[in-house]
Short mmCIF file of C-alpha atoms in Angstrom, two decimals:
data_model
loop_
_atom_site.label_atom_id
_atom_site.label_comp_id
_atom_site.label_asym_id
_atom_site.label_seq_id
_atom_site.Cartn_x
_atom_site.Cartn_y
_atom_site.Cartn_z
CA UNK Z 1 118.99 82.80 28.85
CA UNK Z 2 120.38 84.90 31.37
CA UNK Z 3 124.04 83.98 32.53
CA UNK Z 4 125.09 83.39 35.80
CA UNK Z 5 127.56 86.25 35.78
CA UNK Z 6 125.13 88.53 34.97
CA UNK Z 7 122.42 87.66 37.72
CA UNK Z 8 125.04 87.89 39.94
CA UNK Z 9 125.73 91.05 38.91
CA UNK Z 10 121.55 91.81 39.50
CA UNK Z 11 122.13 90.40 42.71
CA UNK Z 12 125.04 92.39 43.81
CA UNK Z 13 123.86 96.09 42.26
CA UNK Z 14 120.15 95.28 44.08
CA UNK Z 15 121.61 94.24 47.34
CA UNK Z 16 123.73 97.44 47.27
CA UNK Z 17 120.93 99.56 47.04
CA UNK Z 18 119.40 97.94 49.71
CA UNK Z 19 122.35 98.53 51.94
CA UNK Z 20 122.98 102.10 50.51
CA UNK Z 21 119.17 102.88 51.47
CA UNK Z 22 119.77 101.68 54.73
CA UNK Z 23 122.70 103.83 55.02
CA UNK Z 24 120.90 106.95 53.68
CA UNK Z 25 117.79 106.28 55.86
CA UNK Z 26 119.82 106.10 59.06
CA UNK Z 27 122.18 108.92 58.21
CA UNK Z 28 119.01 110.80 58.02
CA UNK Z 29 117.20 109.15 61.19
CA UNK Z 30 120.70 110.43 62.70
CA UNK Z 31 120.58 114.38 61.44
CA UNK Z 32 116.85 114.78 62.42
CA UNK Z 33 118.40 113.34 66.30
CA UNK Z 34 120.92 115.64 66.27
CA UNK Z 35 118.55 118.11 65.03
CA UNK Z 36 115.41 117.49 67.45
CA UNK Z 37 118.28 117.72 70.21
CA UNK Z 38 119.51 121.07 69.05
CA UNK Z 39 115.75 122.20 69.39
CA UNK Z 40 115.11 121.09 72.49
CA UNK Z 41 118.28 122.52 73.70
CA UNK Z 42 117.65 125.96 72.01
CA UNK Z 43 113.96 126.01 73.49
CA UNK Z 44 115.34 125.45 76.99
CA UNK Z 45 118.25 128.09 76.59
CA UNK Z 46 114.92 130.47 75.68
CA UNK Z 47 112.82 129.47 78.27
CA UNK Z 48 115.51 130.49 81.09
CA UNK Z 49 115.27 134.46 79.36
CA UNK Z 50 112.26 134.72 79.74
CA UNK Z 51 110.16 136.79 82.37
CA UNK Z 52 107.20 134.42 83.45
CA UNK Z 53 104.88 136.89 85.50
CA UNK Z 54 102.06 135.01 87.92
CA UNK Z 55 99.10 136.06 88.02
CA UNK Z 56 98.31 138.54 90.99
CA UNK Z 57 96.29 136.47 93.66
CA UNK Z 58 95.95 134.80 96.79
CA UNK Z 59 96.84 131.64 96.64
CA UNK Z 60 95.73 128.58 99.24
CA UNK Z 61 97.24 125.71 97.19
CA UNK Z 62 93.89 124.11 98.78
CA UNK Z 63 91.66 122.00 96.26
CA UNK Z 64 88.33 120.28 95.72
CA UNK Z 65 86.93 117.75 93.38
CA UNK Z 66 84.35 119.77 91.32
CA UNK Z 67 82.01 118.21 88.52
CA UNK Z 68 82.90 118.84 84.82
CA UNK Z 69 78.93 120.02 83.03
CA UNK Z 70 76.33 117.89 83.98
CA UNK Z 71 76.91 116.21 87.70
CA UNK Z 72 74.80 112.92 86.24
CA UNK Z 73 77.67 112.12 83.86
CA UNK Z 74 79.90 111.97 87.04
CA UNK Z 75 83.26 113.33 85.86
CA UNK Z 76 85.18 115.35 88.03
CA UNK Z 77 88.76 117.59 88.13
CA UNK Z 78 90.60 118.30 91.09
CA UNK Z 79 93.30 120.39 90.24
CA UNK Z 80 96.14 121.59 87.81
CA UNK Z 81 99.87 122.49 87.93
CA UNK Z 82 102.45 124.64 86.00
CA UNK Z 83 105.11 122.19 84.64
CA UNK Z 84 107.99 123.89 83.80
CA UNK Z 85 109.39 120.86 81.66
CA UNK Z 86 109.81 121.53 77.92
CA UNK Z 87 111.91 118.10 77.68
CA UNK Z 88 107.86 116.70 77.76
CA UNK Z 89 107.39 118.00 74.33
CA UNK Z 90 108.76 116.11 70.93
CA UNK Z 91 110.89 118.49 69.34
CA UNK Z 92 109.80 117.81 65.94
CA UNK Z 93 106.64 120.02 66.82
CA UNK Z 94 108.76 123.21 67.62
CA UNK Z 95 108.64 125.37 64.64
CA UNK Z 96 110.02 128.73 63.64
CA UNK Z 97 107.33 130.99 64.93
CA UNK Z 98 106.64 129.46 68.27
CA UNK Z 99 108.49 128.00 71.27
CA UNK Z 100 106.95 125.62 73.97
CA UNK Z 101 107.93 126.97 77.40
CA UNK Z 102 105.89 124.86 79.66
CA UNK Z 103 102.37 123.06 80.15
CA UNK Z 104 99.83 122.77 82.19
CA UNK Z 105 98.68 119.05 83.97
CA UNK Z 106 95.44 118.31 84.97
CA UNK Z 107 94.00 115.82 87.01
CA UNK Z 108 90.53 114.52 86.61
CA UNK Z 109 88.38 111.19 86.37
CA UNK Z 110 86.61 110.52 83.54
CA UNK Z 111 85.15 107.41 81.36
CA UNK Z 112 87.86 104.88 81.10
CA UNK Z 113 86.38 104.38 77.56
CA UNK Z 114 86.29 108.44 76.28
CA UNK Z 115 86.51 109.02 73.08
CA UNK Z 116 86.32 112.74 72.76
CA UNK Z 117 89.10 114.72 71.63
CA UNK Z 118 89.58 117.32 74.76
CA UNK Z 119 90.16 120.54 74.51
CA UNK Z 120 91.52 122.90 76.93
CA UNK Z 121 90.37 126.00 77.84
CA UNK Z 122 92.79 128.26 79.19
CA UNK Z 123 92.14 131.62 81.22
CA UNK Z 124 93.88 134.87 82.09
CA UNK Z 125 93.23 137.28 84.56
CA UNK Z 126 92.64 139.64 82.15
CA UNK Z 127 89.53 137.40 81.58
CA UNK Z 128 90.68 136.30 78.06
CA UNK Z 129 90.49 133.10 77.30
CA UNK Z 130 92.06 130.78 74.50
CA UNK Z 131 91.52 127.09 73.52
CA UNK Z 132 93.71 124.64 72.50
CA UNK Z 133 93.41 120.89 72.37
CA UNK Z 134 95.17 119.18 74.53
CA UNK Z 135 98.71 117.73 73.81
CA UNK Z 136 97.88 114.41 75.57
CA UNK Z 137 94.89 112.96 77.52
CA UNK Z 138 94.81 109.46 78.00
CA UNK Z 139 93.98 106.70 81.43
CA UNK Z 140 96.13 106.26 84.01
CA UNK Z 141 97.83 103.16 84.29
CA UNK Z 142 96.48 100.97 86.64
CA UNK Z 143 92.60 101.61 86.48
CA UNK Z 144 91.84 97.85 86.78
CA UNK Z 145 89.92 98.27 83.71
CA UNK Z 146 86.88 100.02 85.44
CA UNK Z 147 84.07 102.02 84.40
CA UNK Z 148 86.07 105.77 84.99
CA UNK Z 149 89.86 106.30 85.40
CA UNK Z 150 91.58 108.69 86.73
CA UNK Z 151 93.23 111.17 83.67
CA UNK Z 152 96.39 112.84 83.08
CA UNK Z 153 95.59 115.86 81.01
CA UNK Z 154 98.79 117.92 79.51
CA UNK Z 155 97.81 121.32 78.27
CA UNK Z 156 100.07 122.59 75.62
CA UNK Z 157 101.43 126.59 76.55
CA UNK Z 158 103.48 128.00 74.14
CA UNK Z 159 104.61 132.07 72.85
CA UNK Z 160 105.74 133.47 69.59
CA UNK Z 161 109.45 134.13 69.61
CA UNK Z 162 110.94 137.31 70.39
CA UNK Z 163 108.54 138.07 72.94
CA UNK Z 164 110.09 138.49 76.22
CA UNK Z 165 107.64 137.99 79.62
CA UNK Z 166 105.54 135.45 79.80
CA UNK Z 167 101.85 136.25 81.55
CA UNK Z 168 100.95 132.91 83.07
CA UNK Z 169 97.34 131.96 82.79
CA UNK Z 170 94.81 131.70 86.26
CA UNK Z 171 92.68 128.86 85.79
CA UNK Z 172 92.08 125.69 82.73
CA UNK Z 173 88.80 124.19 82.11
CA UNK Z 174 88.68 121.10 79.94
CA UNK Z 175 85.55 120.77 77.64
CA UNK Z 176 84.94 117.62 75.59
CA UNK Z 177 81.75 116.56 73.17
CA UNK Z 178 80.68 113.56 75.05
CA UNK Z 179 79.89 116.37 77.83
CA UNK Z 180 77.39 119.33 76.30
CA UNK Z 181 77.64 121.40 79.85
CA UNK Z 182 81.54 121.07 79.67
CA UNK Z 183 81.55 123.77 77.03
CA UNK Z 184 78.79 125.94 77.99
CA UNK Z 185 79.65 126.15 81.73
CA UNK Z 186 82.98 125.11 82.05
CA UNK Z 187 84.61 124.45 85.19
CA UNK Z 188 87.64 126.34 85.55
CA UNK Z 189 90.31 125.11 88.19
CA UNK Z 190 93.29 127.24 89.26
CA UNK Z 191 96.28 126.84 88.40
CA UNK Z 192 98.96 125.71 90.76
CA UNK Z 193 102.88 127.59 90.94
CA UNK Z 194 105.98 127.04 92.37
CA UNK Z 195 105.86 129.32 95.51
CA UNK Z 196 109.25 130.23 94.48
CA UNK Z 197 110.60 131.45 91.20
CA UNK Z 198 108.64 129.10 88.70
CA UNK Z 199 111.68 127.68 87.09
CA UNK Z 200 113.55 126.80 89.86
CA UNK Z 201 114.64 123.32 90.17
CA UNK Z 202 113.28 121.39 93.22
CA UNK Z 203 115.97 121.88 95.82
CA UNK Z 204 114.09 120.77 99.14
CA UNK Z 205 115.34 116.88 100.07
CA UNK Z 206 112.50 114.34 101.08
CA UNK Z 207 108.80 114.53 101.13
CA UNK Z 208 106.29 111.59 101.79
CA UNK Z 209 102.77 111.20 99.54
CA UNK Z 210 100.44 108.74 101.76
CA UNK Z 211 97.37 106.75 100.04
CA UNK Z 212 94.03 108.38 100.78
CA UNK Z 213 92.66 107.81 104.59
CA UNK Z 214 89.50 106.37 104.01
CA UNK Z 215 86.82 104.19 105.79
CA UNK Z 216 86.75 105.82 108.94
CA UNK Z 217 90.54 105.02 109.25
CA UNK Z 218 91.39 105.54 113.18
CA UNK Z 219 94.93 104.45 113.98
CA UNK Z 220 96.20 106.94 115.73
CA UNK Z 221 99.47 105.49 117.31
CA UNK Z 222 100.66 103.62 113.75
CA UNK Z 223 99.66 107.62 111.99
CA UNK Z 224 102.36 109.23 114.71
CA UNK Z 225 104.83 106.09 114.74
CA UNK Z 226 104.76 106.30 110.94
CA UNK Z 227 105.79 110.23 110.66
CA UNK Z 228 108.12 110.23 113.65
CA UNK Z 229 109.81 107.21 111.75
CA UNK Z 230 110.25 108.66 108.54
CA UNK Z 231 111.46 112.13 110.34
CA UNK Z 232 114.20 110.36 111.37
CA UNK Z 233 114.90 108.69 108.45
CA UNK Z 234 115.01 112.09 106.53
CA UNK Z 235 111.63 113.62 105.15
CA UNK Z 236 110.42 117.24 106.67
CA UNK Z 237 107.28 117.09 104.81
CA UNK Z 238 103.92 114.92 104.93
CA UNK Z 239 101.17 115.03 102.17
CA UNK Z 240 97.30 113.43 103.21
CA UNK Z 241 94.23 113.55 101.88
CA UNK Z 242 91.17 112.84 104.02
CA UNK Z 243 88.15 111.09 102.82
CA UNK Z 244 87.19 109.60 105.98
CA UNK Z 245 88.70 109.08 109.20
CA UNK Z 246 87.90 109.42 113.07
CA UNK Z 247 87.86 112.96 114.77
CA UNK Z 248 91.64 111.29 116.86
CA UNK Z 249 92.72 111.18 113.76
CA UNK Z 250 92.00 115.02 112.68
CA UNK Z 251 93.25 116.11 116.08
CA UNK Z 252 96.86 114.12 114.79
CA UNK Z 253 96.74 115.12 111.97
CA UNK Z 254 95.85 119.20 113.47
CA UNK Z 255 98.99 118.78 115.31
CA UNK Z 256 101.58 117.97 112.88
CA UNK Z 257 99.79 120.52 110.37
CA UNK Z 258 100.24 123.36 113.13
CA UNK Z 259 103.52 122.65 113.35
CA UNK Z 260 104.57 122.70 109.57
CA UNK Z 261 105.30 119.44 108.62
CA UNK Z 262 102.01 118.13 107.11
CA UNK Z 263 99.65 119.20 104.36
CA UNK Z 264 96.05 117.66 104.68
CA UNK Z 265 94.25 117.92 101.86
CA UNK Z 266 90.04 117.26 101.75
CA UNK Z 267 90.00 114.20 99.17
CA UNK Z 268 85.93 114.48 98.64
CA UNK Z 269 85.37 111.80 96.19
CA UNK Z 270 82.42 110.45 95.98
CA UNK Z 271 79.19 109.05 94.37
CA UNK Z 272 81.17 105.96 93.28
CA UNK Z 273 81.17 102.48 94.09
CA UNK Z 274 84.78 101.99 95.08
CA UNK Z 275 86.74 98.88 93.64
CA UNK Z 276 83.68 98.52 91.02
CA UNK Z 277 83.69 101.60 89.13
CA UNK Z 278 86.94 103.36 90.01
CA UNK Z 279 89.58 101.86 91.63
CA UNK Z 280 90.81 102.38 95.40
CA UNK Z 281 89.09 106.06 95.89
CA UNK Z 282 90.33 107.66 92.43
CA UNK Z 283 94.24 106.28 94.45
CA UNK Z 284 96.29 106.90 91.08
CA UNK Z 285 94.80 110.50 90.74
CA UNK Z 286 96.13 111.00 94.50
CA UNK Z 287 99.48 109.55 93.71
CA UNK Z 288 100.47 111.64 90.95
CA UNK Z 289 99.21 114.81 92.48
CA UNK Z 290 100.60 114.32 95.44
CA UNK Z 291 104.01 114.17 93.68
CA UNK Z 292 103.20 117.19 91.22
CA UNK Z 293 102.30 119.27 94.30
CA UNK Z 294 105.49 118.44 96.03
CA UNK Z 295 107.72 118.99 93.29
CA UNK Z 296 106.45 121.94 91.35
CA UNK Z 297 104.76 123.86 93.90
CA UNK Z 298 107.17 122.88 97.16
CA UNK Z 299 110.31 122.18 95.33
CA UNK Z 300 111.36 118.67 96.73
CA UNK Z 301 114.06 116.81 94.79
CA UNK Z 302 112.74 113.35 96.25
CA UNK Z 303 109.00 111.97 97.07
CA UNK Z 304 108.49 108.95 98.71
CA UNK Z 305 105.21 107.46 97.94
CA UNK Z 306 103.85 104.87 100.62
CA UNK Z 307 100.75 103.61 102.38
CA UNK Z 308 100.74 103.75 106.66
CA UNK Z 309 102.18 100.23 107.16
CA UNK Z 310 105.16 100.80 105.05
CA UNK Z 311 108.10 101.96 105.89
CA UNK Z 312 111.48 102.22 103.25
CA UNK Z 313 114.85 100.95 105.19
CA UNK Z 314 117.96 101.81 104.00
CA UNK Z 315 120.48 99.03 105.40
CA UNK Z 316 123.76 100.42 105.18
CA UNK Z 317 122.83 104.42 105.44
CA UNK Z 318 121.28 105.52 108.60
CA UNK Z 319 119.16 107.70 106.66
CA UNK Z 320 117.15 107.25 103.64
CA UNK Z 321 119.35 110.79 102.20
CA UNK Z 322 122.26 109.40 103.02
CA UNK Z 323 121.41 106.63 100.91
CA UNK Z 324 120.29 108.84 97.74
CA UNK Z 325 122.65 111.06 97.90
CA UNK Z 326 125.30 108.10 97.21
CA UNK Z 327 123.31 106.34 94.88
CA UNK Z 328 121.88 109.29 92.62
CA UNK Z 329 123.54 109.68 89.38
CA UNK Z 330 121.27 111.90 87.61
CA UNK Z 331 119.22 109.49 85.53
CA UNK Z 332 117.22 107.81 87.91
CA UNK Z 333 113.25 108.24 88.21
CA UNK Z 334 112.54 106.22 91.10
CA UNK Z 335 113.95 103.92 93.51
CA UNK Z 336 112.37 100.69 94.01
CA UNK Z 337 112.64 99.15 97.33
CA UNK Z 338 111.34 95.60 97.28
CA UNK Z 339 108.61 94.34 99.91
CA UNK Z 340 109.51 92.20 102.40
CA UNK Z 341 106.70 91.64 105.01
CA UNK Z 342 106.46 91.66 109.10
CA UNK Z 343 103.53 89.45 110.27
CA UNK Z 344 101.16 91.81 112.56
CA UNK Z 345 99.76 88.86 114.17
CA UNK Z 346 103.13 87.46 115.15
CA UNK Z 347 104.63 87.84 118.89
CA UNK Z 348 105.39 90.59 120.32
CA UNK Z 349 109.65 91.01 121.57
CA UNK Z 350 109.01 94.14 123.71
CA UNK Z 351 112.97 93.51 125.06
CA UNK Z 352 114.23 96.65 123.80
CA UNK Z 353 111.46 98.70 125.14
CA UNK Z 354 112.78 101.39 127.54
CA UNK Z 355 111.43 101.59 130.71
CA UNK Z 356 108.44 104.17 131.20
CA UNK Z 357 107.27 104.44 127.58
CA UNK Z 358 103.28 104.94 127.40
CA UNK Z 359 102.71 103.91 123.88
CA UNK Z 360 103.85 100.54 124.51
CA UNK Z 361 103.07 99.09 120.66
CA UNK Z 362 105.40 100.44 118.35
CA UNK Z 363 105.18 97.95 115.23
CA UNK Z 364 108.73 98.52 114.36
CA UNK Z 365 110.28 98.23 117.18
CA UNK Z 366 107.95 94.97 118.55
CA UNK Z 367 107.80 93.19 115.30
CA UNK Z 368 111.29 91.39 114.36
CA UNK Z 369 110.12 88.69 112.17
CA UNK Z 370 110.01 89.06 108.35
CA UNK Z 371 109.70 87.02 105.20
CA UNK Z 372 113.44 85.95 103.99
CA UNK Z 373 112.71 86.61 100.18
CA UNK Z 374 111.70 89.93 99.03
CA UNK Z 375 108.86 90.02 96.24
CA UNK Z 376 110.50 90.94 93.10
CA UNK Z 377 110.29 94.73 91.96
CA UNK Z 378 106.83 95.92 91.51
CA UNK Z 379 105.17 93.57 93.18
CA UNK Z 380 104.02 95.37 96.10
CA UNK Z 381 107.18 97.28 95.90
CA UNK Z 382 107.36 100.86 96.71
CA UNK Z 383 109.55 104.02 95.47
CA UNK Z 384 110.80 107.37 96.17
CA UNK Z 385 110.84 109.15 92.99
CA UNK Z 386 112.43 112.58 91.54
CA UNK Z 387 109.52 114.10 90.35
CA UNK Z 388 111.67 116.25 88.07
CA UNK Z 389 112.29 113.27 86.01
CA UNK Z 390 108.45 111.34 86.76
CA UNK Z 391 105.84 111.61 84.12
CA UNK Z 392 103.09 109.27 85.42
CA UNK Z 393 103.65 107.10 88.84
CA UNK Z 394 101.82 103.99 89.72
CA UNK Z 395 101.23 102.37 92.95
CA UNK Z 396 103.76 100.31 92.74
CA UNK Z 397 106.25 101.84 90.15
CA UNK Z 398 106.90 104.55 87.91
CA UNK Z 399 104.98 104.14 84.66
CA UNK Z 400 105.95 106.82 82.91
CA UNK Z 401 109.33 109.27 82.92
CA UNK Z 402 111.04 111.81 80.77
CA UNK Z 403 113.60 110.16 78.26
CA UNK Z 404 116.78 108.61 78.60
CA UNK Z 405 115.99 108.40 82.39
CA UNK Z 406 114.90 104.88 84.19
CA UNK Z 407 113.87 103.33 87.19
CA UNK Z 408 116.83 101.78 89.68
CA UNK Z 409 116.04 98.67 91.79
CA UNK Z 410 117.86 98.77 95.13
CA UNK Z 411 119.79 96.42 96.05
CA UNK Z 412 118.41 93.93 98.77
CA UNK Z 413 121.50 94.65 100.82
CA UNK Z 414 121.19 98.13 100.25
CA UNK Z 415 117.47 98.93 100.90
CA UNK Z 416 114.14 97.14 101.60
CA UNK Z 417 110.39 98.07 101.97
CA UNK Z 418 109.69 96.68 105.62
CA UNK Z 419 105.79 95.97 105.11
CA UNK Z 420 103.30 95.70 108.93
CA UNK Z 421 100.31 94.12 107.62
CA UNK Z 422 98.21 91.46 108.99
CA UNK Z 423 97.43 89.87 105.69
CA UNK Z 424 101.18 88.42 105.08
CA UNK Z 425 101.82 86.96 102.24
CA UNK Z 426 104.37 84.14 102.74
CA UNK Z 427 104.44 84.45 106.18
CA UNK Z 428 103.47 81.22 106.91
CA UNK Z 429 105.10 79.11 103.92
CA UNK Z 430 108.51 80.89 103.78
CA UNK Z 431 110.98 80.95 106.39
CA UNK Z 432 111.18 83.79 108.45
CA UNK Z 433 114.13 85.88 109.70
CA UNK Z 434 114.70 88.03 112.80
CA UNK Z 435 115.43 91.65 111.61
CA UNK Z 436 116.28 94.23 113.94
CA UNK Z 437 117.21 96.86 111.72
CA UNK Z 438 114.21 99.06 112.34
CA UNK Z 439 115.67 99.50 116.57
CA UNK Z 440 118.44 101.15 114.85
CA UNK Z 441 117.21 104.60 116.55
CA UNK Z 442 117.50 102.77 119.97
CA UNK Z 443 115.04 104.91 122.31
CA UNK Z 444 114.50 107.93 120.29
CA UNK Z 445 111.42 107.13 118.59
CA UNK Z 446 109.72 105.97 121.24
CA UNK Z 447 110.60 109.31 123.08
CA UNK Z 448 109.13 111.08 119.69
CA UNK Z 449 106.13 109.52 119.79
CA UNK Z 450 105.42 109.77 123.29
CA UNK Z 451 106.10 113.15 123.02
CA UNK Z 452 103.74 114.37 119.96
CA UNK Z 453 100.75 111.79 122.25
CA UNK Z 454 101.32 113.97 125.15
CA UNK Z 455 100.86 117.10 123.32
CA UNK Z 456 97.17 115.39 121.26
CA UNK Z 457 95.96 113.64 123.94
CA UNK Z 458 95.53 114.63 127.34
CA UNK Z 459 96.49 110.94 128.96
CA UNK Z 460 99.32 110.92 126.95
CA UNK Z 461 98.15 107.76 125.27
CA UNK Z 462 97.08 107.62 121.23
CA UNK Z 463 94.70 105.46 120.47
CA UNK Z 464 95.86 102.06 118.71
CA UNK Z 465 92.44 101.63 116.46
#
């Protein structure tokens, strides 16, 4: 019979190699972190040596959704970007021979359900080409579980070591099994650069992304209110894409491209039925190209990314820089400004409209009622992100960013997401509050918009709808 000294002794030498097991495994957990971070950091110190040479062509930045093999499977690309980021890559996958220095993303829709491995096929100008599968290819967030999703498709680029320049490749196809034609006749989309040194870190301050104008949209007047608004709170540069709007809409939207500040980009997606096979016109696809576009070919630090009756309000910055450039501290992806809404159907208060104005609706300036309780963050929220640090963005939020960095909810005292809609949640159940916060620019944007209608129109007068 066993004693009870000696099962205690059992007791103590198997609990102690429990705990020394524990001990060795994360002592060991601990060296391979110290050593994955000592990779990544080496691969980055390489990456800055190198020579990266573009390839030698005109390029129009322009895109166009383009069927992948055969048009009856309807799957589409629209275009791909040089990411510079080798912080997207897990460091246990570096090796001796070869060093990540970048990647290439693609945007496409395809089958929400896909179960082919895809490959990518990448191509110089020399005409060579080379193959490699992809280092991730999976559904945006947000597809509403439909028939096709939009795709985030991150094409692995890497060199042997020692080399020294870097010949960047033109254009990537992606070719899967579940599509024969995608392999015999791929379609090849260029490749889009920074327009400045390819490695340079986004130094340009705000730029807006806007949803994709769609069912004949015609508001004129809330299209200029909504740019000369966000010009004064701090972004230089607009991002659309057209799918359908009215011809006063194009001759907006003519102006403000003329003049530098816009990019409109033809969004021609079609031969789906819209909120039952894909949701919102292929939106998330828009989204996150939108933001790729502004940060790795245009170099902005910051891109706000809002639909036309939305505008973000800092509260105790007159500018929406002035507010991020006290509140960034270097880890944030996005800020989230909560929704709070203003009731289009509600009165009018025209008192602070100056005398002589033509466009006499300005929804900021006429509506001063708003819910008192903001919806809690992403729920209907809306951000401005650094798309240095933004992986995959959602409607709403930022579903994806590079580790170690995370999302920052604003403070309701500090910032809200003023929302003109005539669908108002809460509007007639919660109290409402009189906010004048928007009139903080007293007569100046009702001078800027007059101004930009005079220059459209020939009465002066933009169309409200």
């Amino acid at each position: 019979m066993i004693s009870y000294e000696a099962r205690y002794q059992f007791v103590y030498f198997v609990l102690s190699g429990i705990v020394a097991g524990i001990i060795i495994a994360l002592v060991y957990i601990s060296i391979q972190d110290t050593t994955n971070e000592h990779r990544a950091e080496e691969v980055m110190k390489i990456q800055q040596t190198l020579t990266f040479l573009k390839p030698k062509k005109e390029w129009n930045y322009n895109n166009t959704w383009q069927f992948i093999g055969d048009p009856y499977y309807r799957q589409q690309v629209y275009s791909a970007y040089f990411d510079p980021r080798t912080e997207l890559y897990n460091p246990s996958d570096f090796d001796s021979n070869y060093i990540y220095y970048g990647s290439i993303r693609v945007f496409a829709v395809l089958p929400l359900r896909l179960q082919a491995p895809i490959i990518c096929s990448i191509k110089y100008e020399d005409t060579f080409i080379k193959q490699v599968k992809a280092y991730e290819a999976f559904p945006m967030n947000e597809h509403e579980n439909m028939k096709f999703s939009g795709y985030t498709i991150m094409c692995p680029l890497r060199l042997r070591r020692g080399a020294a320049i870097v010949n960047l490749p033109e254009s990537v196809a992606i070719i899967y099994t579940a599509n024969p034609l995608s392999e015999e006749v791929p379609t090849y989309v260029s490749i889009s650069y920074s327009k400045e040194n390819v490695l340079a870190k986004p130094n340009k301050t705000l730029a807006v992304c806007v949803g994709p104008l769609q069912q004949r949209y015609s508001q004129v007047l809330r299209l200029v209110e909504f740019i000369e608004i966000y010009r004064l709170l701090g972004a230089d540069k607009f991002y659309f894409f057209r799918l359908d709007v009215s011809p006063e809409i194009d001759k907006v939207l003519g102006y403000y491209e003329r003049a530098k500040m816009a990019e409109v980009h033809e969004w021609n997606f079609y031969g789906y039925q819209f909120e039952v096979e894909v949701h919102y016109a292929g939106i998330m696809v828009e989204l996150n190209e939108c933001v790729y576009r502004a940060t790795f070919v245009d170099g902005y630090r910051y891109v706000a990314v809002v639909d036309l009756d939305e505008i973000l309000v800092p509260l105790k910055c007159n500018t929406l820089l002035d507010y991020l450039r006290g509140a960034e501290d270097g880890r944030t992806s996005a800020f989230v400004f909560r929704n709070v809404f203003f009731f289009k159907k509600g009165p009018n208060d025209t008192m602070s409209m100056p005398r002589g104005v033509q466009n006499r609706f300005l929804y900021t300036q006429v509506k001063v009622k708003r819910t008192f309780l903001p919806l809690p963050p992403h729920v209907r929220s809306k951000c401005i992100v650094n798309g240095r640090t933004t992986i995959e963005m959602g409607n709403h939020r930022v579903w994806r960013q590079l580790e170690g960095i995370s999302e920052t909810n604003v403070h309701i005292k500090e910032g809200l997401m003023f929302h003109y809609r005539e669908k108002c949640t809460g509007c007639r159940a919660d109290p409402l509050i009189v906010d004048f916060t928007a009139r903080r620019f007293g007569s100046i944007i009702w001078d800027q918009v007059d101004e930009v209608c005079e220059k459209v129109f020939q009465n002066g007068i933009c169309p409200m709808d």
